[in-house]
Coordinates of C-alpha atoms in Angstrom, one line a residue:
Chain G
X127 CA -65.2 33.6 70.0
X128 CA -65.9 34.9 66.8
X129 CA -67.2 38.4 65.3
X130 CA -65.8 40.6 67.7
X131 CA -64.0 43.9 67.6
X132 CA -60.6 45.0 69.1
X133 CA -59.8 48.2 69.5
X134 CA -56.5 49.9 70.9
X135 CA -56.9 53.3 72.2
X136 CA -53.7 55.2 72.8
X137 CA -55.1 57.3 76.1
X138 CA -56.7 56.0 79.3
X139 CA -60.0 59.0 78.9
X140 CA -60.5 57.0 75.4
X141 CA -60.5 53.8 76.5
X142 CA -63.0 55.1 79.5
X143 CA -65.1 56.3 76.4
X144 CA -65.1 53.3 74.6
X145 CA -65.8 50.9 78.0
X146 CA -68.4 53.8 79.4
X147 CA -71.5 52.1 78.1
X148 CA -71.6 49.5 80.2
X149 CA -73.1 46.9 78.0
X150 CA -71.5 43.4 79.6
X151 CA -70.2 42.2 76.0
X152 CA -67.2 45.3 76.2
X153 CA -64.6 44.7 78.3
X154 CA -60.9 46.2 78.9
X155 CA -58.1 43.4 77.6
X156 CA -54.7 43.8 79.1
X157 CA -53.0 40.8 79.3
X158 CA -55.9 38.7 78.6
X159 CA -54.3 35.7 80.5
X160 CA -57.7 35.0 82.4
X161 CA -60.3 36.5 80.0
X162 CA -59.0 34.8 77.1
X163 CA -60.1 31.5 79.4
X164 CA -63.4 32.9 80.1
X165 CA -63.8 33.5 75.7
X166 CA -62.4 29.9 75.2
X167 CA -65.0 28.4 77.7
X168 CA -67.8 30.7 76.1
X169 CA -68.1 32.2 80.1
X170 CA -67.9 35.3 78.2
X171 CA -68.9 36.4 74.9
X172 CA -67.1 39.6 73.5
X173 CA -68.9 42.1 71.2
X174 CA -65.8 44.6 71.6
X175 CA -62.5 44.2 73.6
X176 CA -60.9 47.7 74.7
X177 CA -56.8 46.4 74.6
X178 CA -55.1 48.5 76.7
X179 CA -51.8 47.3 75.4
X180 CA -51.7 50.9 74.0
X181 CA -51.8 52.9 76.9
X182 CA -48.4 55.3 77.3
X183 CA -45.8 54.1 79.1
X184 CA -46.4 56.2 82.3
X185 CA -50.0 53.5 83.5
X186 CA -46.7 51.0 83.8
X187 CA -44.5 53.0 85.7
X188 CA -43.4 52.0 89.0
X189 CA -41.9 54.7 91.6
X190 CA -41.3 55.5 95.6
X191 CA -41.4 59.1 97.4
X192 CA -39.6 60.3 100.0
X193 CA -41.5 58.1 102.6
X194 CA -41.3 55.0 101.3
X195 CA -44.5 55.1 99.6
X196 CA -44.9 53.1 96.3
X197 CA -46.8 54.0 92.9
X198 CA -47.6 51.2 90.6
X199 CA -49.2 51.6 87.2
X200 CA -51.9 49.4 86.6
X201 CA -50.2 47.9 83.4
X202 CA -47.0 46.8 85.1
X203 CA -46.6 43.6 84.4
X204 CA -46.4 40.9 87.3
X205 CA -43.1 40.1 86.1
X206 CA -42.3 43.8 86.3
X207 CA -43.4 43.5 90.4
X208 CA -41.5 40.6 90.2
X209 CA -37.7 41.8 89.3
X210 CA -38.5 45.4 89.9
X211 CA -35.2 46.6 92.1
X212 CA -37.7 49.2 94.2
X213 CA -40.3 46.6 94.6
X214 CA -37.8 43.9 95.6
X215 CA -36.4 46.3 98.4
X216 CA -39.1 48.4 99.4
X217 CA -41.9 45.5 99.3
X218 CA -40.0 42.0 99.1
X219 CA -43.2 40.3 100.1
X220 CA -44.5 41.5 96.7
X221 CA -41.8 40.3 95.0
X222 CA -41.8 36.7 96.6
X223 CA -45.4 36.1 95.9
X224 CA -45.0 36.7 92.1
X225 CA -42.5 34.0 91.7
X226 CA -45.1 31.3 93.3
X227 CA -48.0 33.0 91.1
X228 CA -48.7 31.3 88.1
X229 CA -45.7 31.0 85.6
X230 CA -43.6 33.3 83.8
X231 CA -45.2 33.6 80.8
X232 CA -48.6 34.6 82.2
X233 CA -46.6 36.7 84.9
X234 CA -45.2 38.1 81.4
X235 CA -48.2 39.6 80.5
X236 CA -50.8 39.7 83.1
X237 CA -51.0 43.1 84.8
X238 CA -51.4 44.6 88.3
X239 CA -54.6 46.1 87.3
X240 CA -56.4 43.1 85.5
X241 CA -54.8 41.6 89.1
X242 CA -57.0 43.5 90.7
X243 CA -60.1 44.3 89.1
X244 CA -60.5 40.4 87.6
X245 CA -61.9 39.6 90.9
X246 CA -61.8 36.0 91.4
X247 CA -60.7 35.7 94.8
X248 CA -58.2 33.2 94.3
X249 CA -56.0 35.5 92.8
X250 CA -52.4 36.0 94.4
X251 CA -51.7 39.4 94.4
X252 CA -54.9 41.3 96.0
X253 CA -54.3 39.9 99.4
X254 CA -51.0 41.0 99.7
X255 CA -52.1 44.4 98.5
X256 CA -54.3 44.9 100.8
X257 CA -52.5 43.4 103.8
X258 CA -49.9 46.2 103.2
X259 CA -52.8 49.0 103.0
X260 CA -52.8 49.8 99.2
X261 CA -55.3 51.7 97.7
X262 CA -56.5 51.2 93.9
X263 CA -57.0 54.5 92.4
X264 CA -59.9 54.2 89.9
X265 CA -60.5 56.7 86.8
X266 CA -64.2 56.7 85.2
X267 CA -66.1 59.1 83.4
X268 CA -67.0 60.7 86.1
X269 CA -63.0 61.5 87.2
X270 CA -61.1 59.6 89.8
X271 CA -61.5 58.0 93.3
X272 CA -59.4 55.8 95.8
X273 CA -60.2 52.3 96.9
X274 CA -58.7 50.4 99.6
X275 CA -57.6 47.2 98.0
X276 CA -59.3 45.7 100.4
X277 CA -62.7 47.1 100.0
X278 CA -62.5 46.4 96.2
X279 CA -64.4 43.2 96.0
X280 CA -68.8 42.8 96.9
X281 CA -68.6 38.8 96.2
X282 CA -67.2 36.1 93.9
X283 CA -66.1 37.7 90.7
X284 CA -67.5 41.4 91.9
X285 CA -66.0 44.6 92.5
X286 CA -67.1 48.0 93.4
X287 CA -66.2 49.2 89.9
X288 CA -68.7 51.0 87.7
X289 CA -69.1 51.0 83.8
X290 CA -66.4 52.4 82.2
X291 CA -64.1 52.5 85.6
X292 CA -60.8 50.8 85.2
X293 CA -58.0 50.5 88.1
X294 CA -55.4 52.8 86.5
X295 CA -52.9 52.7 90.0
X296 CA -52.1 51.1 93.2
X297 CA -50.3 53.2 96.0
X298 CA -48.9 51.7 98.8
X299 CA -48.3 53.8 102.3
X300 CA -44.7 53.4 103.6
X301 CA -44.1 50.0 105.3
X302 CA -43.1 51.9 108.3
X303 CA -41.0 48.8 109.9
X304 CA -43.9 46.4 109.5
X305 CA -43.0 42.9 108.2
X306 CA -45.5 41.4 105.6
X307 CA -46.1 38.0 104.7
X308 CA -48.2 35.6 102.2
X309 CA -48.5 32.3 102.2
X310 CA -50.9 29.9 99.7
X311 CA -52.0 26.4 99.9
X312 CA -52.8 24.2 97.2
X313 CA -54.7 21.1 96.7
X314 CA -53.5 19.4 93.9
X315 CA -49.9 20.7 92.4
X316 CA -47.9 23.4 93.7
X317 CA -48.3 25.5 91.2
X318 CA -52.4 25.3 91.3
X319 CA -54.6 27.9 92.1
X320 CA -54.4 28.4 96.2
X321 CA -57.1 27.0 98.3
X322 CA -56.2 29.0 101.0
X323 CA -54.5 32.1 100.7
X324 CA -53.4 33.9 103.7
X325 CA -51.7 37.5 103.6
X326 CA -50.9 38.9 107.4
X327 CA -48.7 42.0 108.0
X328 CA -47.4 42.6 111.4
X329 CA -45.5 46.3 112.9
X330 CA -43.6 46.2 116.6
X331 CA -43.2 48.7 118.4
X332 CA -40.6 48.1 121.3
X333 CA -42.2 44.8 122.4
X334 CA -45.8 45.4 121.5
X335 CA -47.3 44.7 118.1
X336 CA -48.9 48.7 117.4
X337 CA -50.8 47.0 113.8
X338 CA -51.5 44.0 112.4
X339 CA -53.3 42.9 109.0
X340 CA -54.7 39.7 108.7
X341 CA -56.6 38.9 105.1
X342 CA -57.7 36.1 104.2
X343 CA -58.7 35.1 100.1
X344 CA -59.0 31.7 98.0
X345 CA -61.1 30.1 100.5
X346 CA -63.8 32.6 100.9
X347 CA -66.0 34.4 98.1
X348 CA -63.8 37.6 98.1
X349 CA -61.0 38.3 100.1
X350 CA -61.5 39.5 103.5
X351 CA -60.1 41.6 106.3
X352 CA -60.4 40.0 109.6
X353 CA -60.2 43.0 112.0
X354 CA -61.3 40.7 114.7
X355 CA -58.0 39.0 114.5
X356 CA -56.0 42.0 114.2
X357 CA -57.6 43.1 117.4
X358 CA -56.5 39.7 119.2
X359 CA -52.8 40.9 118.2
X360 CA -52.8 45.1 118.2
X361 CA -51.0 46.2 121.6
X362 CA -50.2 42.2 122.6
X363 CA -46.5 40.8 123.0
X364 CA -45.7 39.0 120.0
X365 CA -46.3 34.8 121.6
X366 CA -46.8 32.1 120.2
X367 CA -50.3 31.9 122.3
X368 CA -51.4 35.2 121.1
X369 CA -50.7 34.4 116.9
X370 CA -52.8 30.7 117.9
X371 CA -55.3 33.2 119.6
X372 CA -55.3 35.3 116.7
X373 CA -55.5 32.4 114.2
X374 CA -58.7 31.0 115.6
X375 CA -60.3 34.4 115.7
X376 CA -59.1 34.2 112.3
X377 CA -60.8 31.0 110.8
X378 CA -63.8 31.7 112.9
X379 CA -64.5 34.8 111.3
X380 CA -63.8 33.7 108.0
X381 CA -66.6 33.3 105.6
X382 CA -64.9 30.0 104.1
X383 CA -67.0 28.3 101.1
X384 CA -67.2 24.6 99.7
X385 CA -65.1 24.2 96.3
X386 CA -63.6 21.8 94.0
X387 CA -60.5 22.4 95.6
X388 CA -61.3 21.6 99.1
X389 CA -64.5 21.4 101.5
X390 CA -65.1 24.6 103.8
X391 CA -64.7 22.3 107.1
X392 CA -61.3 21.1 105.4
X393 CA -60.4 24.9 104.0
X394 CA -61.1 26.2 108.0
X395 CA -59.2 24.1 109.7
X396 CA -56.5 25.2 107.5
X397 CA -56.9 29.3 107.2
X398 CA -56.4 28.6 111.0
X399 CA -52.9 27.1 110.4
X400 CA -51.9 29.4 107.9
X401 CA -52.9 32.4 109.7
X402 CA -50.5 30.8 112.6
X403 CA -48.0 29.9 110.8
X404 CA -48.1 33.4 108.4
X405 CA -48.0 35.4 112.1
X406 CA -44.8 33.8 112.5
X407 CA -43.5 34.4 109.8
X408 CA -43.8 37.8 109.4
X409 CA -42.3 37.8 113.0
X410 CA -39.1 36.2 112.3
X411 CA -38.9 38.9 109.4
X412 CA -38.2 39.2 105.6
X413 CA -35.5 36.2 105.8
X414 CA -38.4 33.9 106.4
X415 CA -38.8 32.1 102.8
Chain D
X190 CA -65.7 52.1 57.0
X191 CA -66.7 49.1 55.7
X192 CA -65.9 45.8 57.7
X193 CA -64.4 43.6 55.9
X194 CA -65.4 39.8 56.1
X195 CA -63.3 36.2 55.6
X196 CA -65.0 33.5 54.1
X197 CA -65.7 31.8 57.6
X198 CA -68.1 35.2 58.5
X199 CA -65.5 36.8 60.8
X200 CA -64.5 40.7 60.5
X201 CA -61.1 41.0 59.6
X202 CA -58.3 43.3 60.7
X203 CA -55.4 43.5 58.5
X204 CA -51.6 43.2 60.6
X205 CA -47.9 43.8 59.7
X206 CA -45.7 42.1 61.8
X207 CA -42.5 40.3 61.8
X208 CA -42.2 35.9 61.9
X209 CA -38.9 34.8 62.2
X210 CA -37.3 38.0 60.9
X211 CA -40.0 38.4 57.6
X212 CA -42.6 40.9 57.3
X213 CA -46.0 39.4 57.0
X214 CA -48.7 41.4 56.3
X215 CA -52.1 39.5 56.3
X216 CA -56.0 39.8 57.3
X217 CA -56.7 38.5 61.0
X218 CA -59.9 37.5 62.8
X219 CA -60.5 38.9 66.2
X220 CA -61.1 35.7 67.1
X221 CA -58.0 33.8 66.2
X222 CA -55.1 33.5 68.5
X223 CA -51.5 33.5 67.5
X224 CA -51.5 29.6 67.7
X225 CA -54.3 29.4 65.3
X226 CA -52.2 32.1 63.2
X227 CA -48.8 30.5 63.0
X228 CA -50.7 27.3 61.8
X229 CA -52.4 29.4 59.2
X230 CA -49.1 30.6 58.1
X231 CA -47.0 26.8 58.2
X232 CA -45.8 27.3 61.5
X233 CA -46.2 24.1 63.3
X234 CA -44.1 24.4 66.3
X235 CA -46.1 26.3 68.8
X236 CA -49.1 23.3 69.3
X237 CA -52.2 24.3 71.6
X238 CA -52.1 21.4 74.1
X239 CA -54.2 22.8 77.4
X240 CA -55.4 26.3 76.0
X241 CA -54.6 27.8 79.5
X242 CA -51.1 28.9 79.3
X243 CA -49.7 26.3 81.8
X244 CA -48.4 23.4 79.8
X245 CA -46.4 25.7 78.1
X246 CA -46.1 23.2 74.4
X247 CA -47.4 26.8 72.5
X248 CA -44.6 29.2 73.6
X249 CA -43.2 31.9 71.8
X250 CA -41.0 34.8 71.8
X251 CA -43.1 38.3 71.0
X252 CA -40.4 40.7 71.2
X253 CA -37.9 38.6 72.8
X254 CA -40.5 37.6 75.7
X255 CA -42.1 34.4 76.4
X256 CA -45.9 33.8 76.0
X257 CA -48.5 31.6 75.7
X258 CA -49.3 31.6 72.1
X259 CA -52.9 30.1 72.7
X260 CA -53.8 33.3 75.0
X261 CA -52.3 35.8 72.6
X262 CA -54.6 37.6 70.7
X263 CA -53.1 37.7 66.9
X264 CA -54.2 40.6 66.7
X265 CA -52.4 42.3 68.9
X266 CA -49.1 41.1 67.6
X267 CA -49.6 44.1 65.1
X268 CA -46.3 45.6 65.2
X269 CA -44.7 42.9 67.0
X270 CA -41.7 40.3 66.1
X271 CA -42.8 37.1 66.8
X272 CA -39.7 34.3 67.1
X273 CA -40.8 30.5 67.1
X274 CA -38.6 27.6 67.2
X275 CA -38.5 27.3 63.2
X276 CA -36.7 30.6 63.2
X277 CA -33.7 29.2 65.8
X278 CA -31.3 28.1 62.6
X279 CA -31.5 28.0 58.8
X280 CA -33.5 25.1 57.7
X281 CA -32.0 22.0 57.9
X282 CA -29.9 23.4 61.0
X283 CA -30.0 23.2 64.5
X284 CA -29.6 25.7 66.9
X285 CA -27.4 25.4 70.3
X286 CA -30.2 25.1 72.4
X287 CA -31.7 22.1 69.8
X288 CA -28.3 20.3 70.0
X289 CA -28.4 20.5 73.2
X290 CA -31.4 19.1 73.7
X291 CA -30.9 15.6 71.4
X292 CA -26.9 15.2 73.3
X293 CA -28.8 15.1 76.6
X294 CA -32.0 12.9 74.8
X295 CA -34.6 15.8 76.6
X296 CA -37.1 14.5 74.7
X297 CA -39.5 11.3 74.1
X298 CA -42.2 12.3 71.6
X299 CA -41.4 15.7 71.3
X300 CA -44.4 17.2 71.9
X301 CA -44.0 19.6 74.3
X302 CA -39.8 20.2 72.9
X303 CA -40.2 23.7 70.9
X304 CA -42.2 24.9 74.2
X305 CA -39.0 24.2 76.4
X306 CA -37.0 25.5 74.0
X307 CA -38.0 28.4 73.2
X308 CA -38.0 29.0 77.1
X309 CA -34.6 28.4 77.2
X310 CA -33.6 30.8 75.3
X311 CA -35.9 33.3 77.1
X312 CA -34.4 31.8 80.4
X313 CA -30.0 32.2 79.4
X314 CA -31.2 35.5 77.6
X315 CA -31.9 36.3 81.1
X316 CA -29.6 34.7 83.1
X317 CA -25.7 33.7 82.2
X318 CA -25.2 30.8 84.0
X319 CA -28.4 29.7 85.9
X320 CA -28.8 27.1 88.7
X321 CA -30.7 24.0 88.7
X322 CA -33.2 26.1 90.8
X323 CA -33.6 28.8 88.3
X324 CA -34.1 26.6 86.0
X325 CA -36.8 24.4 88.0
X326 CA -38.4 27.8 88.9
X327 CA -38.2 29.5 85.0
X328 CA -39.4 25.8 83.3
X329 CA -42.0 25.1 86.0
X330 CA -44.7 26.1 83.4
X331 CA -43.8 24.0 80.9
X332 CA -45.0 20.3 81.0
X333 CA -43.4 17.3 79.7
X334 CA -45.9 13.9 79.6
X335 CA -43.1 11.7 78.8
X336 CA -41.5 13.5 82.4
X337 CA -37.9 13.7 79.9
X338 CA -37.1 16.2 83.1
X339 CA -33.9 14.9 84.3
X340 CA -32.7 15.0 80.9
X341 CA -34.2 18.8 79.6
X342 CA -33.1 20.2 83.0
X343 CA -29.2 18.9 82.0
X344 CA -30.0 20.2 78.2
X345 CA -30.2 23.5 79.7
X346 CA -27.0 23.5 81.7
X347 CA -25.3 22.0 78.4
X348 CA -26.7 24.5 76.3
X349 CA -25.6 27.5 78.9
X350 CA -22.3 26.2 78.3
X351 CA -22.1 25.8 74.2
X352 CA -23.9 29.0 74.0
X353 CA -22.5 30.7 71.2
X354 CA -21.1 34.2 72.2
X355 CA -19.4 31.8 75.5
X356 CA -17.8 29.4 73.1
X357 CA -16.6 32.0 70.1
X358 CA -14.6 33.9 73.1
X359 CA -10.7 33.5 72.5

């Protein structure tokens, strides 16, 4: 770690500029909390950190529209998600997973947007994201496009961003009545990094489930949307046969890899309990703790 | 411009900001974290223990809020106020949250004691009166080898009480 620059630009189109080159020894710094890891192990080697500590206050903002809908600047800070009034009422599930999510001075200075575009699946907050059908807006040189959160990751540590593209927003649709959950095992101390980490998002109507989200992350590669399981619950009577249904549809789709913190026979016999257990849960509603 | 170079080989940036309340001004490698700085500097309290930012023996206040000092990059504190546990009282004093600590014995060896409380600060800046599960949650990062738990979590509650704007209240 040594013989690097830092450089702090003030506006998002020069820190695209300075990142644009694509040369894998520049990289954006936010809140550093997992790069500064990768430096210290010598995973990664810096020739120029872009801080985006910098950045106007408006790429931290968080605000709702009319609908329901929720904006989120990519440099809020997990702790922001974490005691923001809006996000507590609007999106309490996103509130509830940040207080299980690392501790509170990393949640102090780790960001939505190094959240999401870090990529190492067994990151808290992209799952729940996605279950609740955020997109990442991204801004490049070449201007600006939406990504599901859920289609942001290609494999263990990728993402579909290019050189010079940073995740500058997340907008979640209105929750419409649905009821979203997360839930995270972990091997060795509570407050490790999940094994399994199970997001699931369920909407009645009358006395049919009309959608269901069921995403699955720590255990697998990247995190992943099981539609197959979704399709086991969309226009079914919430039962306790169809969420065991669904769960098994669940771990058997699920792409589930061998890791220090658990074996992939071990890790699948337990994304199928979690996904039961998270069906529920979002069932009984917000209360559920 | 011209880079300028430390005797170790490292480029330099030069800083201003504010340790305990004085201005420093001084030439910072990219490389060095703010643990690594505050030693520089004489500042002893903040120790590097697991270099991750989950033992929690390194924290510090950057404008008021708790961080890991060991992933803070020093220089990004430009501009900043930085508050570490040498700053709680005049020398040769002790703070609130430092008496409280040695009347409940919250300690062993020490160690990982400025981490805790500094975060006790950050944690009845935040909250008035908090509840043996706010504290559990807020401390949960911080770890104690000699497991003084028990003991720190009744510091806190004692120190909530002798806080000074509580106690100077007619």
């Amino acid at each position: 770690m040594r013989g690097f620059e830092i450089v702090r630009p003030t506006t998002i189109e020069r820190a695209i500029e300075l990142l644009e080159s694509g040369d894998p020894g520049v990289r954006p710094f936010s809140g550093g909390t997992a790069i500064m890891q990768m430096m210290k192990t010598g995973m990664f080697v810096p020739e120029r950190l872009v801080s985006l500590a910098g950045l106007s206050k408006e790429h931290s903002a968080i605000s709702v529209d009319g609908e329901g809908g929720m904006k989120i600047g990519a440099m809020a800070t997990l702790s922001t998600l974490e005691r923001n009034d809006l996000v507590q009422t609007c999106f309490p599930v996103l509130a509830r997973t940040m207080k299980r999510l690392a501790n509170v001075r990393v949640r102090n200075v780790a960001t939505v947007g190094g959240a999401l575009s870090h990529g190492d699946p067994h990151m808290d907050l992209p799952p729940v994201l996605a279950a609740l059908d955020a997109i990442a807006i991204l801004r490049g040189p070449s201007g600006s496009r939406e990504v599901p959160v859920a289609d942001l990751y290609t494999g263990y540590y990728e993402t579909v961003l290019e050189p010079g593209e940073l995740v500058a927003e997340v907008v979640i649709p209105p929750s419409d009545g649905a009821s979203a959950i997360y839930r995270k095992t972990t091997s060795r101390t509570a407050d490790d990094w999940p094994m399994v980490g199970v997001a699931a998002s369920l909407r009645l109507s009358g006395s049919r489930i009309s959608s269901a989200r069921v995403i699955v992350s720590a255990a697998t590669a990247k995190l992943q949307r099981i539609t197959a399981a979704e399709d086991v619950l969309t226009g079914q009577g919430p039962s306790r046969e169809v969420f065991a249904d669904a769960a098994r549809v669940a771990s058997a789709h699920s792409d589930v890899i061998d890791d220090a913190h658990g074996s992939s026979v071990y890790k699948s016999a337990l994304v199928e309990i979690e996904v039961r257990r998270g069906l529920r849960d979002a069932f009984e509603g917000e209360t559920a703790e | 411009m011209m880079e300028k170079v430390n005797l170790d080989g490292a480029v330099v940036n030069r800083i201003r900001f504010k340790l305990n309340g004085r201005e420093k001004n001084l030439d910072v490698a990219s490389h060095e974290n703010l643990v690594d700085l505050l030693v520089r500097l004489d500042h002893f309290s903040a120790r590097e223990s697991c270099g991750q930012g989950l033992c929690g023996c390194c924290t510090v206040l950057v404008d008021e809020i708790p961080v890991s000092a060991c992933l803070t990059l020093a220089q990004l504190v430009d501009g900043s106020e930085v508050k570490t546990a040498e700053g709680l009282a005049p020398p040769g004093e002790l703070d609130f949250v430092q008496r409280a600590f040695i009347e409940e014995g919250a300690f062993q060896c020490g160690f990982c004691t400025p981490g805790f409380v500094m975060m006790t600060h950050a944690l009845l800046k935040e909250t008035v009166d908090p509840s043996e599960t706010e504290i559990r949650e807020y401390l949960a990062g911080n770890l104690c080898r000699c497991a003084a738990y028990p003991e720190i979590i009744r510091a806190v509650k004692t120190a909530a009480r002798n806080r000074p704007e509580r106690t100077e209240k007619p």
